[in-house]
């Protein structure tokens, strides 16, 4: 094994190369380029949110005219020629002398921004390969406003240069022609578990794994070597058997590219324990209001909270965004079965947004179009905050997003009501500041706060178990701030540990 920082590889004899352009010594931002004799593919093309926040100034968005160039300069995006959309590259020359890549596709392991958040910058000719569930989750995020500008061009490519030209075009027919070319669906390859992904330059088989959202790992056979890529995974969730099957099929691969988010953490909390503790806390709050905040796409946690509420005779109330999530998943014909349904399993919280008609004028500009659609489709299954306030002990309100805590003001919870934090704890200073604001609101509302959460990532012992059972020739840790911890823990006699370097290519020779 050797590491090179340029193309072509000195001495020739290319067997297989793996380039790491994100997720190295950091949590998230995975961008891994696998190259073989017949071509290359990206595994994920994620956003390092911490790095983006470190350079974000003020409340405005980055100018479209410079966002791609700035991201390359700040190493949020890799300095590679041949992969980026031309409408945003300009003539800056910042890629002069850069390495060149020509990926045949970008595979997305799951719908978290740190794995797909920079796909919008790829040129539209590069197909994205996703599962139906991941595509539906991304669609939900885009429709409800999680991304904007070029970063939102994940599923549909919008040519900014054409839009500018169209604005100065006087000929109506020419304007119509340009308009038709403004937004084009990116080529999409849909894959499903256990079946080889079509259109790839070498064999890639996706396998579902246990994570906080529906996710996939990949088994890659380039002929000369076999690679397993975990994406993000765990073996303590409701579908831990997915990860176990992935481990079984990955046994004895040559190289295991494994996430290590929690390689220094031994704490262990299962989804069944989340259920048990939530039941206990809610029983102690009989007759009082209760609310739970969960991660945005955590379907398992959403199901857990709905079931807990129902077991205790409380009606679950979902935020409109969570209702939209379930609607999108159902319409996307995903592999998920028995999704909760409005009316049957939950009610939808009716946000008071307008300035007239008591705050519920749906035609008001203060309602988003997706919210209007949800409320109109399910008008018989909505509940207003004043209705909740009259019978507070009858409900469990479930939402995602820290800002939603201010909605509780309209409910006016009685003192001693329960607030369940069922999402990951802050992992940097900026998130800590945001959580401190939430805690101030909870204190002001005189609610009692408890943290009940099961991580979407395997802990140290489970990571070592995964490595031991797969028993690869070499382990390559990514998505971790402590990659060298793997060297200490695996020890002599175990798999070899290769610590990758940012923007370097590992040439794997057997």
CSV table of C-alpha atoms in Angstrom, one decimal:
chain,number,residue,atom,x,y,z
A,1,UNK,CA,0.0,0.0,0.0
A,2,UNK,CA,1.3,3.4,-0.9
A,3,UNK,CA,-0.2,6.9,-0.8
A,4,UNK,CA,0.1,9.4,-3.6
A,5,UNK,CA,-1.0,13.0,-4.0
A,6,UNK,CA,-1.2,13.2,-7.7
A,7,UNK,CA,-2.4,11.6,-10.9
A,8,UNK,CA,-1.2,9.4,-12.6
A,9,UNK,CA,0.2,7.0,-10.1
A,10,UNK,CA,4.0,6.8,-10.4
A,11,UNK,CA,5.2,3.6,-12.0
A,12,UNK,CA,1.9,2.6,-13.5
A,13,UNK,CA,0.4,-0.8,-12.7
A,14,UNK,CA,-2.8,0.6,-11.5
A,15,UNK,CA,-5.0,-2.1,-9.7
A,16,UNK,CA,-7.3,0.0,-7.6
A,17,UNK,CA,-7.2,3.4,-6.1
A,18,UNK,CA,-9.2,5.0,-3.3
A,19,UNK,CA,-9.2,8.8,-3.0
A,20,UNK,CA,-10.4,10.4,0.2
A,21,UNK,CA,-11.8,14.0,-0.2
A,22,UNK,CA,-13.8,14.3,3.0
A,23,UNK,CA,-14.6,12.4,6.2
A,24,UNK,CA,-10.8,12.2,7.0
A,25,UNK,CA,-10.2,13.0,10.7
A,26,UNK,CA,-13.6,14.5,10.9
A,27,UNK,CA,-17.2,13.4,11.4
A,28,UNK,CA,-19.2,13.7,8.2
A,29,UNK,CA,-18.5,15.1,4.8
A,30,UNK,CA,-17.7,11.7,3.2
A,31,UNK,CA,-16.4,11.9,-0.4
A,32,UNK,CA,-14.6,8.8,-1.5
A,33,UNK,CA,-13.5,8.1,-5.0
A,34,UNK,CA,-13.1,4.5,-6.0
A,35,UNK,CA,-11.1,3.9,-9.2
A,36,UNK,CA,-10.6,0.7,-11.1
A,37,UNK,CA,-9.5,-0.4,-14.6
A,38,UNK,CA,-12.8,0.6,-16.2
A,39,UNK,CA,-13.7,3.8,-14.4
A,40,UNK,CA,-14.5,5.4,-11.1
A,41,UNK,CA,-17.4,6.2,-8.8
A,42,UNK,CA,-17.9,8.5,-5.8
A,43,UNK,CA,-19.2,6.9,-2.6
A,44,UNK,CA,-21.2,9.8,-1.1
A,45,UNK,CA,-20.5,13.5,-1.7
A,46,UNK,CA,-21.3,15.0,1.7
A,47,UNK,CA,-21.1,18.4,3.3
A,48,UNK,CA,-18.8,19.0,6.3
A,49,UNK,CA,-21.3,21.2,8.2
A,50,UNK,CA,-18.8,22.2,10.9
A,51,UNK,CA,-16.4,23.6,8.3
A,52,UNK,CA,-19.2,25.4,6.5
A,53,UNK,CA,-20.3,27.0,9.8
A,54,UNK,CA,-16.8,28.0,10.7
A,55,UNK,CA,-16.6,30.3,7.6
A,56,UNK,CA,-20.2,31.4,7.4
A,57,UNK,CA,-20.6,35.1,8.2
A,58,UNK,CA,-23.9,36.8,9.0
A,59,UNK,CA,-27.3,35.6,8.1
A,60,UNK,CA,-27.2,35.8,4.3
A,61,UNK,CA,-26.5,33.0,1.9
A,62,UNK,CA,-23.2,32.7,0.0
A,63,UNK,CA,-23.5,34.5,-3.4
A,64,UNK,CA,-24.2,32.1,-6.2
A,65,UNK,CA,-21.5,33.7,-8.4
A,66,UNK,CA,-18.8,32.7,-6.0
A,67,UNK,CA,-20.1,29.8,-3.8
A,68,UNK,CA,-18.4,27.0,-5.8
A,69,UNK,CA,-15.0,28.8,-6.0
A,70,UNK,CA,-15.1,29.7,-2.2
A,71,UNK,CA,-16.0,26.2,-1.3
A,72,UNK,CA,-13.0,24.9,-3.2
A,73,UNK,CA,-10.7,27.5,-1.7
A,74,UNK,CA,-11.9,26.6,1.8
A,75,UNK,CA,-11.5,22.8,1.0
A,76,UNK,CA,-15.2,22.3,1.7
A,77,UNK,CA,-15.2,20.9,-1.9
A,78,UNK,CA,-12.2,18.9,-3.2
A,79,UNK,CA,-9.8,20.5,-5.7
A,80,UNK,CA,-10.6,18.2,-8.6
A,81,UNK,CA,-11.1,19.0,-12.3
A,82,UNK,CA,-13.8,17.4,-14.4
A,83,UNK,CA,-16.5,16.9,-11.8
A,84,UNK,CA,-18.1,20.4,-11.3
A,85,UNK,CA,-21.0,22.2,-13.0
A,86,UNK,CA,-19.7,24.7,-15.5
A,87,UNK,CA,-22.3,27.4,-14.8
A,88,UNK,CA,-20.7,28.2,-11.4
A,89,UNK,CA,-17.0,27.6,-12.2
A,90,UNK,CA,-16.4,30.9,-14.0
A,91,UNK,CA,-13.0,31.8,-15.1
A,92,UNK,CA,-11.2,31.9,-11.8
A,93,UNK,CA,-8.6,29.3,-12.7
A,94,UNK,CA,-8.6,27.9,-9.1
A,95,UNK,CA,-8.6,24.4,-10.6
A,96,UNK,CA,-5.5,25.0,-12.8
A,97,UNK,CA,-3.1,22.1,-12.3
A,98,UNK,CA,-5.6,20.2,-10.1
A,99,UNK,CA,-6.0,16.4,-10.3
A,100,UNK,CA,-8.6,15.2,-12.8
A,101,UNK,CA,-11.5,12.8,-12.2
A,102,UNK,CA,-14.2,11.4,-14.4
A,103,UNK,CA,-16.6,9.5,-12.1
A,104,UNK,CA,-19.3,7.4,-13.8
A,105,UNK,CA,-21.7,8.0,-10.9
A,106,UNK,CA,-22.1,9.2,-7.3
A,107,UNK,CA,-23.7,6.6,-4.9
A,108,UNK,CA,-25.5,8.1,-1.9
A,109,UNK,CA,-25.5,5.8,1.1
A,110,UNK,CA,-28.3,7.6,3.0
A,111,UNK,CA,-30.1,10.9,3.3
A,112,UNK,CA,-28.0,12.9,5.8
A,113,UNK,CA,-26.4,16.1,4.6
A,114,UNK,CA,-23.0,15.0,5.6
A,115,UNK,CA,-23.3,12.3,2.9
A,116,UNK,CA,-25.1,14.0,0.1
A,117,UNK,CA,-25.1,17.8,0.8
A,118,UNK,CA,-22.7,18.8,-1.9
A,119,UNK,CA,-24.1,16.7,-4.8
A,120,UNK,CA,-25.7,19.9,-6.2
A,121,UNK,CA,-22.2,21.1,-7.3
A,122,UNK,CA,-21.5,18.1,-9.4
A,123,UNK,CA,-22.0,18.5,-13.2
A,124,UNK,CA,-25.4,17.3,-14.3
A,125,UNK,CA,-23.9,14.5,-16.5
A,126,UNK,CA,-22.9,12.5,-13.4
A,127,UNK,CA,-25.7,10.2,-12.4
A,128,UNK,CA,-26.7,9.8,-8.8
A,129,UNK,CA,-27.4,6.3,-7.5
A,130,UNK,CA,-29.9,6.1,-4.6
A,131,UNK,CA,-32.5,3.9,-3.1
A,132,UNK,CA,-36.2,4.9,-3.4
A,133,UNK,CA,-36.3,5.6,0.3
A,134,UNK,CA,-33.2,7.9,0.2
A,135,UNK,CA,-34.6,9.7,-2.9
A,136,UNK,CA,-37.9,10.3,-1.0
A,137,UNK,CA,-36.1,11.6,2.1
A,138,UNK,CA,-34.0,14.0,0.0
A,139,UNK,CA,-37.2,15.1,-1.8
A,140,UNK,CA,-38.9,15.8,1.5
A,141,UNK,CA,-35.9,17.8,2.7
A,142,UNK,CA,-35.8,19.9,-0.5
A,143,UNK,CA,-39.5,20.6,-0.4
A,144,UNK,CA,-39.6,21.7,3.2
A,145,UNK,CA,-36.6,24.0,2.8
A,146,UNK,CA,-33.5,22.3,4.3
A,147,UNK,CA,-31.3,23.4,1.4
A,148,UNK,CA,-31.3,26.5,-0.9
A,149,UNK,CA,-29.4,27.7,-3.9
A,150,UNK,CA,-27.0,25.4,-5.8
A,151,UNK,CA,-26.9,23.1,-2.7
A,152,UNK,CA,-30.6,22.3,-3.4
A,153,UNK,CA,-29.8,21.0,-7.0
A,154,UNK,CA,-29.5,17.4,-5.8
A,155,UNK,CA,-32.3,15.8,-7.8
A,156,UNK,CA,-32.9,18.6,-10.3
A,157,UNK,CA,-30.2,20.7,-11.9
A,158,UNK,CA,-31.0,24.4,-12.4
A,159,UNK,CA,-28.6,26.2,-14.7
A,160,UNK,CA,-27.9,29.6,-13.2
A,161,UNK,CA,-26.1,30.8,-16.3
A,162,UNK,CA,-29.1,30.1,-18.5
A,163,UNK,CA,-31.3,31.9,-16.0
A,164,UNK,CA,-29.2,35.0,-16.2
A,165,UNK,CA,-29.2,34.9,-20.0
A,166,UNK,CA,-32.9,34.4,-20.1
A,167,UNK,CA,-33.4,37.6,-18.0
A,168,UNK,CA,-31.7,39.6,-20.8
A,169,UNK,CA,-33.4,37.9,-23.7
A,170,UNK,CA,-36.0,40.0,-25.5
A,171,UNK,CA,-37.2,37.3,-28.0
A,172,UNK,CA,-40.2,35.5,-26.4
A,173,UNK,CA,-39.6,32.3,-28.3
A,174,UNK,CA,-35.9,32.2,-27.3
A,175,UNK,CA,-37.0,32.9,-23.7
A,176,UNK,CA,-39.3,29.9,-23.8
A,177,UNK,CA,-36.5,27.7,-25.2
A,178,UNK,CA,-34.1,28.8,-22.5
A,179,UNK,CA,-36.8,28.3,-19.8
A,180,UNK,CA,-37.3,24.6,-20.9
A,181,UNK,CA,-33.6,24.0,-20.3
A,182,UNK,CA,-33.4,25.8,-16.9
A,183,UNK,CA,-34.3,22.8,-14.8
A,184,UNK,CA,-33.3,19.3,-15.8
A,185,UNK,CA,-33.6,16.1,-13.7
A,186,UNK,CA,-30.3,14.7,-12.9
A,187,UNK,CA,-29.8,11.2,-14.3
A,188,UNK,CA,-30.8,8.8,-11.5
A,189,UNK,CA,-30.0,5.1,-10.9
A,190,UNK,CA,-32.3,3.5,-8.4
A,191,UNK,CA,-30.9,0.6,-6.5
A,192,UNK,CA,-32.3,-1.9,-3.9
A,193,UNK,CA,-30.6,-4.1,-1.3
A,194,UNK,CA,-28.7,-7.2,-2.5
A,195,UNK,CA,-28.9,-6.4,-6.2
A,196,UNK,CA,-25.9,-5.2,-8.2
A,197,UNK,CA,-26.2,-1.5,-9.1
A,198,UNK,CA,-26.7,-1.1,-12.8
A,199,UNK,CA,-24.5,1.2,-15.0
A,200,UNK,CA,-21.4,0.9,-12.8
A,201,UNK,CA,-17.8,0.4,-14.1
A,202,UNK,CA,-17.4,-2.5,-11.6
A,203,UNK,CA,-19.5,-4.6,-9.3
A,204,UNK,CA,-21.3,-2.7,-6.5
A,205,UNK,CA,-23.8,-4.4,-4.3
A,206,UNK,CA,-25.8,-2.3,-1.8
A,207,UNK,CA,-26.9,-3.8,1.5
A,208,UNK,CA,-29.3,-2.1,3.9
A,209,UNK,CA,-27.7,-1.4,7.3
A,210,UNK,CA,-29.1,-0.3,10.7
A,211,UNK,CA,-28.8,3.5,11.2
A,212,UNK,CA,-31.0,6.4,12.4
A,213,UNK,CA,-32.4,6.7,8.9
A,214,UNK,CA,-32.7,4.1,6.2
A,215,UNK,CA,-29.1,3.6,5.0
A,216,UNK,CA,-26.9,1.3,2.9
A,217,UNK,CA,-23.4,-0.1,3.0
A,218,UNK,CA,-21.7,-1.2,-0.2
A,219,UNK,CA,-19.7,-4.3,-1.3
A,220,UNK,CA,-17.4,-3.4,-4.2
A,221,UNK,CA,-15.6,-5.9,-6.3
A,222,UNK,CA,-13.1,-4.2,-8.7
A,223,UNK,CA,-11.7,-7.6,-9.8
A,224,UNK,CA,-8.3,-7.3,-8.2
A,225,UNK,CA,-9.7,-6.4,-4.7
A,226,UNK,CA,-12.9,-6.4,-2.7
A,227,UNK,CA,-13.9,-3.4,-0.6
A,228,UNK,CA,-16.7,-3.0,1.9
A,229,UNK,CA,-17.9,0.6,2.7
A,230,UNK,CA,-20.2,0.9,5.8
A,231,UNK,CA,-21.6,4.3,5.3
A,232,UNK,CA,-23.0,5.0,8.8
A,233,UNK,CA,-24.2,2.1,10.8
A,234,UNK,CA,-25.0,0.5,14.2
A,235,UNK,CA,-26.1,-2.9,15.6
A,236,UNK,CA,-28.3,-1.8,18.4
A,237,UNK,CA,-31.4,-0.5,16.5
A,238,UNK,CA,-34.7,-2.0,15.4
A,239,UNK,CA,-33.2,-3.4,12.2
A,240,UNK,CA,-29.8,-4.5,13.6
A,241,UNK,CA,-30.3,-7.7,11.5
A,242,UNK,CA,-29.6,-5.6,8.4
A,243,UNK,CA,-26.1,-4.7,9.6
A,244,UNK,CA,-25.5,-8.4,10.6
A,245,UNK,CA,-26.4,-9.5,7.1
A,246,UNK,CA,-24.0,-6.9,5.7
A,247,UNK,CA,-21.3,-8.1,8.0
A,248,UNK,CA,-21.9,-11.7,6.9
A,249,UNK,CA,-21.7,-10.8,3.2
A,250,UNK,CA,-18.6,-8.6,3.7
A,251,UNK,CA,-16.6,-11.3,5.5
A,252,UNK,CA,-13.0,-11.6,4.4
A,253,UNK,CA,-13.0,-8.5,2.1
A,254,UNK,CA,-9.6,-7.1,1.4
A,255,UNK,CA,-10.4,-3.5,2.6
A,256,UNK,CA,-13.1,-2.3,5.0
A,257,UNK,CA,-13.8,1.4,4.9
A,258,UNK,CA,-15.6,1.9,8.2
A,259,UNK,CA,-17.2,4.8,10.0
A,260,UNK,CA,-15.8,5.5,13.5
A,261,UNK,CA,-18.0,8.3,14.9
A,262,UNK,CA,-18.1,6.7,18.4
A,263,UNK,CA,-14.7,4.9,18.5
A,264,UNK,CA,-13.9,6.6,21.8
A,265,UNK,CA,-17.4,6.1,23.3
A,266,UNK,CA,-18.6,2.9,25.1
A,267,UNK,CA,-22.1,4.1,26.1
A,268,UNK,CA,-24.8,1.8,25.0
A,269,UNK,CA,-28.5,2.6,24.6
A,270,UNK,CA,-30.9,0.6,22.4
A,271,UNK,CA,-34.1,1.7,20.8
A,272,UNK,CA,-36.0,-0.7,23.1
A,273,UNK,CA,-34.5,1.2,26.1
A,274,UNK,CA,-35.6,4.5,24.6
A,275,UNK,CA,-39.1,3.1,24.6
A,276,UNK,CA,-38.8,1.8,28.2
A,277,UNK,CA,-37.5,5.1,29.6
A,278,UNK,CA,-40.0,7.2,27.6
A,279,UNK,CA,-42.9,5.1,29.0
A,280,UNK,CA,-41.5,5.5,32.5
A,281,UNK,CA,-41.2,9.3,32.2
A,282,UNK,CA,-44.6,9.8,30.6
A,283,UNK,CA,-46.3,7.7,33.3
A,284,UNK,CA,-45.0,10.0,35.9
A,285,UNK,CA,-46.5,13.0,34.0
A,286,UNK,CA,-50.1,11.7,33.9
A,287,UNK,CA,-52.5,14.6,33.3
A,288,UNK,CA,-49.7,16.9,32.1
A,289,UNK,CA,-48.6,18.0,28.6
A,290,UNK,CA,-45.7,16.2,27.0
A,291,UNK,CA,-43.5,17.0,23.9
A,292,UNK,CA,-40.7,15.1,22.3
A,293,UNK,CA,-38.0,16.4,19.8
A,294,UNK,CA,-36.5,13.8,17.5
A,295,UNK,CA,-34.1,13.9,14.6
A,296,UNK,CA,-35.6,15.0,11.3
A,297,UNK,CA,-35.6,11.6,9.4
A,298,UNK,CA,-35.5,9.1,12.3
A,299,UNK,CA,-38.5,6.9,11.3
A,300,UNK,CA,-37.7,4.3,14.0
A,301,UNK,CA,-37.8,7.0,16.7
A,302,UNK,CA,-40.9,8.5,15.3
A,303,UNK,CA,-42.6,5.0,15.5
A,304,UNK,CA,-41.3,4.5,19.0
A,305,UNK,CA,-42.8,7.8,20.3
A,306,UNK,CA,-46.1,7.2,18.5
A,307,UNK,CA,-46.3,3.7,20.1
A,308,UNK,CA,-45.4,5.0,23.5
A,309,UNK,CA,-48.1,7.6,23.4
A,310,UNK,CA,-50.7,5.2,22.2
A,311,UNK,CA,-49.8,2.6,24.9
A,312,UNK,CA,-50.4,5.3,27.6
A,313,UNK,CA,-53.7,6.5,26.0
A,314,UNK,CA,-52.2,9.7,24.7
A,315,UNK,CA,-52.9,10.9,21.1
A,316,UNK,CA,-49.7,11.6,19.2
A,317,UNK,CA,-49.5,15.0,17.5
A,318,UNK,CA,-47.0,15.4,14.7
A,319,UNK,CA,-45.6,18.7,13.4
A,320,UNK,CA,-46.6,19.3,9.7
A,321,UNK,CA,-43.0,18.6,8.6
A,322,UNK,CA,-43.1,15.1,10.1
A,323,UNK,CA,-46.5,14.6,8.5
A,324,UNK,CA,-45.0,15.7,5.2
A,325,UNK,CA,-42.1,13.2,5.7
A,326,UNK,CA,-44.5,10.3,6.1
A,327,UNK,CA,-46.6,11.4,3.1
A,328,UNK,CA,-43.4,11.7,0.9
A,329,UNK,CA,-42.2,8.2,1.9
A,330,UNK,CA,-45.6,6.7,1.2
A,331,UNK,CA,-45.8,8.4,-2.3
A,332,UNK,CA,-42.2,7.4,-3.0
A,333,UNK,CA,-43.1,3.7,-3.0
A,334,UNK,CA,-40.2,3.0,-0.6
A,335,UNK,CA,-39.4,-0.3,1.1
A,336,UNK,CA,-40.8,1.0,4.4
A,337,UNK,CA,-44.0,-0.7,5.4
A,338,UNK,CA,-46.8,0.1,7.9
A,339,UNK,CA,-46.0,3.8,8.0
A,340,UNK,CA,-48.1,5.7,10.6
A,341,UNK,CA,-51.2,7.4,9.0
A,342,UNK,CA,-52.9,10.7,9.9
A,343,UNK,CA,-56.3,10.2,11.7
A,344,UNK,CA,-55.6,6.5,12.4
A,345,UNK,CA,-52.2,6.9,14.2
A,346,UNK,CA,-51.8,10.6,14.9
A,347,UNK,CA,-53.1,14.1,14.5
A,348,UNK,CA,-51.3,17.0,12.8
A,349,UNK,CA,-50.4,20.2,14.7
A,350,UNK,CA,-52.0,23.3,13.1
A,351,UNK,CA,-49.5,26.1,13.3
A,352,UNK,CA,-50.9,29.5,13.9
A,353,UNK,CA,-49.2,31.6,11.2
A,354,UNK,CA,-51.5,34.2,9.7
A,355,UNK,CA,-52.2,37.7,11.1
A,356,UNK,CA,-56.0,37.3,10.7
A,357,UNK,CA,-58.8,34.7,11.3
A,358,UNK,CA,-57.2,33.7,14.6
A,359,UNK,CA,-53.9,32.9,12.9
A,360,UNK,CA,-55.3,30.1,10.7
A,361,UNK,CA,-55.9,31.8,7.3
A,362,UNK,CA,-54.3,29.2,5.0
A,363,UNK,CA,-54.1,31.5,2.0
A,364,UNK,CA,-51.8,33.7,4.1
A,365,UNK,CA,-48.3,34.2,2.7
A,366,UNK,CA,-46.9,33.1,6.0
A,367,UNK,CA,-47.8,29.5,5.3
A,368,UNK,CA,-45.5,27.5,3.0
A,369,UNK,CA,-47.1,25.8,0.0
A,370,UNK,CA,-46.2,22.3,1.4
A,371,UNK,CA,-47.9,23.2,4.7
A,372,UNK,CA,-51.1,24.3,2.9
A,373,UNK,CA,-51.1,21.0,1.0
A,374,UNK,CA,-50.8,19.0,4.2
A,375,UNK,CA,-53.5,20.9,6.0
A,376,UNK,CA,-55.9,20.8,3.1
A,377,UNK,CA,-55.4,17.1,2.5
A,378,UNK,CA,-55.9,16.2,6.1
A,379,UNK,CA,-58.3,19.0,7.3
A,380,UNK,CA,-60.2,16.4,9.4
A,381,UNK,CA,-57.0,15.3,11.3
A,382,UNK,CA,-55.5,18.6,12.5
A,383,UNK,CA,-55.5,20.0,16.0
A,384,UNK,CA,-55.0,23.6,17.1
A,385,UNK,CA,-52.8,24.6,20.1
A,386,UNK,CA,-55.8,26.0,22.0
A,387,UNK,CA,-57.5,22.5,21.7
A,388,UNK,CA,-54.4,20.9,23.1
A,389,UNK,CA,-54.2,23.4,25.9
A,390,UNK,CA,-57.7,22.4,27.1
A,391,UNK,CA,-56.8,18.7,27.6
A,392,UNK,CA,-53.0,18.7,28.0
A,393,UNK,CA,-52.7,15.3,29.5
A,394,UNK,CA,-54.3,13.6,26.4
A,395,UNK,CA,-51.4,14.3,24.0
A,396,UNK,CA,-47.8,13.8,23.2
A,397,UNK,CA,-46.5,16.3,20.7
A,398,UNK,CA,-43.7,15.1,18.4
A,399,UNK,CA,-41.5,17.4,16.3
A,400,UNK,CA,-38.1,17.8,14.7
A,401,UNK,CA,-36.0,21.0,14.6
A,402,UNK,CA,-34.9,23.1,17.6
A,403,UNK,CA,-36.8,26.1,16.5
A,404,UNK,CA,-40.1,24.3,16.9
A,405,UNK,CA,-39.9,24.7,20.7
A,406,UNK,CA,-41.4,28.2,20.4
A,407,UNK,CA,-44.6,26.6,19.2
A,408,UNK,CA,-45.1,25.4,22.7
A,409,UNK,CA,-45.8,28.9,23.8
A,410,UNK,CA,-49.2,28.7,22.0
A,411,UNK,CA,-50.0,25.4,23.9
A,412,UNK,CA,-49.1,27.1,27.2
A,413,UNK,CA,-48.0,23.9,29.0
A,414,UNK,CA,-48.9,23.6,32.7
A,415,UNK,CA,-45.8,23.8,35.0
A,416,UNK,CA,-44.1,20.5,35.4
A,417,UNK,CA,-45.0,19.3,31.9
A,418,UNK,CA,-42.5,17.0,30.2
A,419,UNK,CA,-40.0,17.8,27.4
A,420,UNK,CA,-38.2,14.7,26.0
A,421,UNK,CA,-35.0,15.4,24.1
A,422,UNK,CA,-34.7,12.3,21.9
A,423,UNK,CA,-32.0,13.4,19.5
A,424,UNK,CA,-28.2,13.6,19.5
A,425,UNK,CA,-26.5,16.0,21.8
A,426,UNK,CA,-24.6,19.0,20.4
A,427,UNK,CA,-21.2,18.1,18.9
A,428,UNK,CA,-19.7,21.6,18.5
A,429,UNK,CA,-19.7,25.0,20.1
A,430,UNK,CA,-22.3,26.4,17.7
A,431,UNK,CA,-24.7,23.6,18.3
A,432,UNK,CA,-24.2,24.0,22.1
A,433,UNK,CA,-25.2,27.6,21.8
A,434,UNK,CA,-28.4,26.6,19.9
A,435,UNK,CA,-29.2,24.0,22.5
A,436,UNK,CA,-28.7,26.5,25.3
A,437,UNK,CA,-31.4,28.6,23.7
A,438,UNK,CA,-33.8,25.7,23.7
A,439,UNK,CA,-33.0,25.0,27.3
A,440,UNK,CA,-33.8,28.6,28.2
A,441,UNK,CA,-37.2,28.3,26.5
A,442,UNK,CA,-37.9,25.0,28.3
A,443,UNK,CA,-37.0,26.7,31.6
A,444,UNK,CA,-39.2,29.7,30.8
A,445,UNK,CA,-42.1,27.3,30.0
A,446,UNK,CA,-41.5,25.6,33.4
A,447,UNK,CA,-41.2,22.2,31.7
A,448,UNK,CA,-39.2,19.3,33.1
A,449,UNK,CA,-36.5,18.2,30.6
A,450,UNK,CA,-35.1,14.6,30.1
A,451,UNK,CA,-32.7,13.3,27.5
A,452,UNK,CA,-33.6,9.8,26.1
A,453,UNK,CA,-31.7,8.9,23.0
A,454,UNK,CA,-30.1,6.0,21.1
A,455,UNK,CA,-27.3,6.9,18.7
A,456,UNK,CA,-27.4,6.2,15.0
A,457,UNK,CA,-23.8,5.1,15.2
A,458,UNK,CA,-22.1,1.9,16.6
A,459,UNK,CA,-20.1,2.4,19.8
A,460,UNK,CA,-16.5,1.3,20.3
A,461,UNK,CA,-17.2,-2.3,21.3
A,462,UNK,CA,-19.7,-2.7,18.4
A,463,UNK,CA,-17.2,-1.2,15.9
A,464,UNK,CA,-14.6,-3.7,17.1
A,465,UNK,CA,-17.1,-6.5,16.8
A,466,UNK,CA,-18.0,-5.5,13.2
A,467,UNK,CA,-14.3,-5.5,12.3
A,468,UNK,CA,-13.6,-8.8,14.0
A,469,UNK,CA,-16.5,-10.5,12.3
A,470,UNK,CA,-15.7,-9.1,8.9
A,471,UNK,CA,-12.0,-9.8,9.4
A,472,UNK,CA,-10.7,-7.7,6.5
A,473,UNK,CA,-7.1,-7.7,5.4
A,474,UNK,CA,-7.0,-3.9,6.1
A,475,UNK,CA,-9.3,-1.4,7.9
A,476,UNK,CA,-9.6,2.2,6.7
A,477,UNK,CA,-11.3,4.4,9.3
A,478,UNK,CA,-13.3,7.5,8.2
A,479,UNK,CA,-16.1,9.7,9.6
A,480,UNK,CA,-14.2,9.9,12.9
A,481,UNK,CA,-12.1,12.5,14.7
A,482,UNK,CA,-9.9,9.7,16.2
A,483,UNK,CA,-8.8,7.5,13.3
A,484,UNK,CA,-5.6,6.5,15.1
A,485,UNK,CA,-7.6,5.0,17.9
A,486,UNK,CA,-8.3,2.1,15.6
A,487,UNK,CA,-4.5,1.3,15.5
A,488,UNK,CA,-4.4,1.2,19.3
A,489,UNK,CA,-7.5,-0.9,19.6
A,490,UNK,CA,-7.1,-3.5,16.9
A,491,UNK,CA,-3.5,-4.2,18.0
A,492,UNK,CA,-1.0,-6.7,16.7
A,493,UNK,CA,-2.3,-9.8,14.9
A,494,UNK,CA,-5.5,-8.2,13.8
A,495,UNK,CA,-6.3,-6.4,10.5
A,496,UNK,CA,-3.9,-3.9,9.3
A,497,UNK,CA,-5.1,-0.3,9.9
A,498,UNK,CA,-4.6,2.3,7.1
A,499,UNK,CA,-5.1,5.9,8.3
A,500,UNK,CA,-6.1,7.9,5.2
A,501,UNK,CA,-5.0,11.4,4.4
A,502,UNK,CA,-7.2,14.3,3.1
A,503,UNK,CA,-7.0,14.7,-0.7
A,504,UNK,CA,-4.6,11.8,-1.0
A,505,UNK,CA,-5.1,8.7,-3.0
A,506,UNK,CA,-4.3,5.3,-1.5
A,507,UNK,CA,-3.1,2.9,-4.2
A,508,UNK,CA,-4.1,-0.6,-3.0
A,509,UNK,CA,-1.9,-3.3,-4.5
A,510,UNK,CA,-2.5,-6.9,-3.6
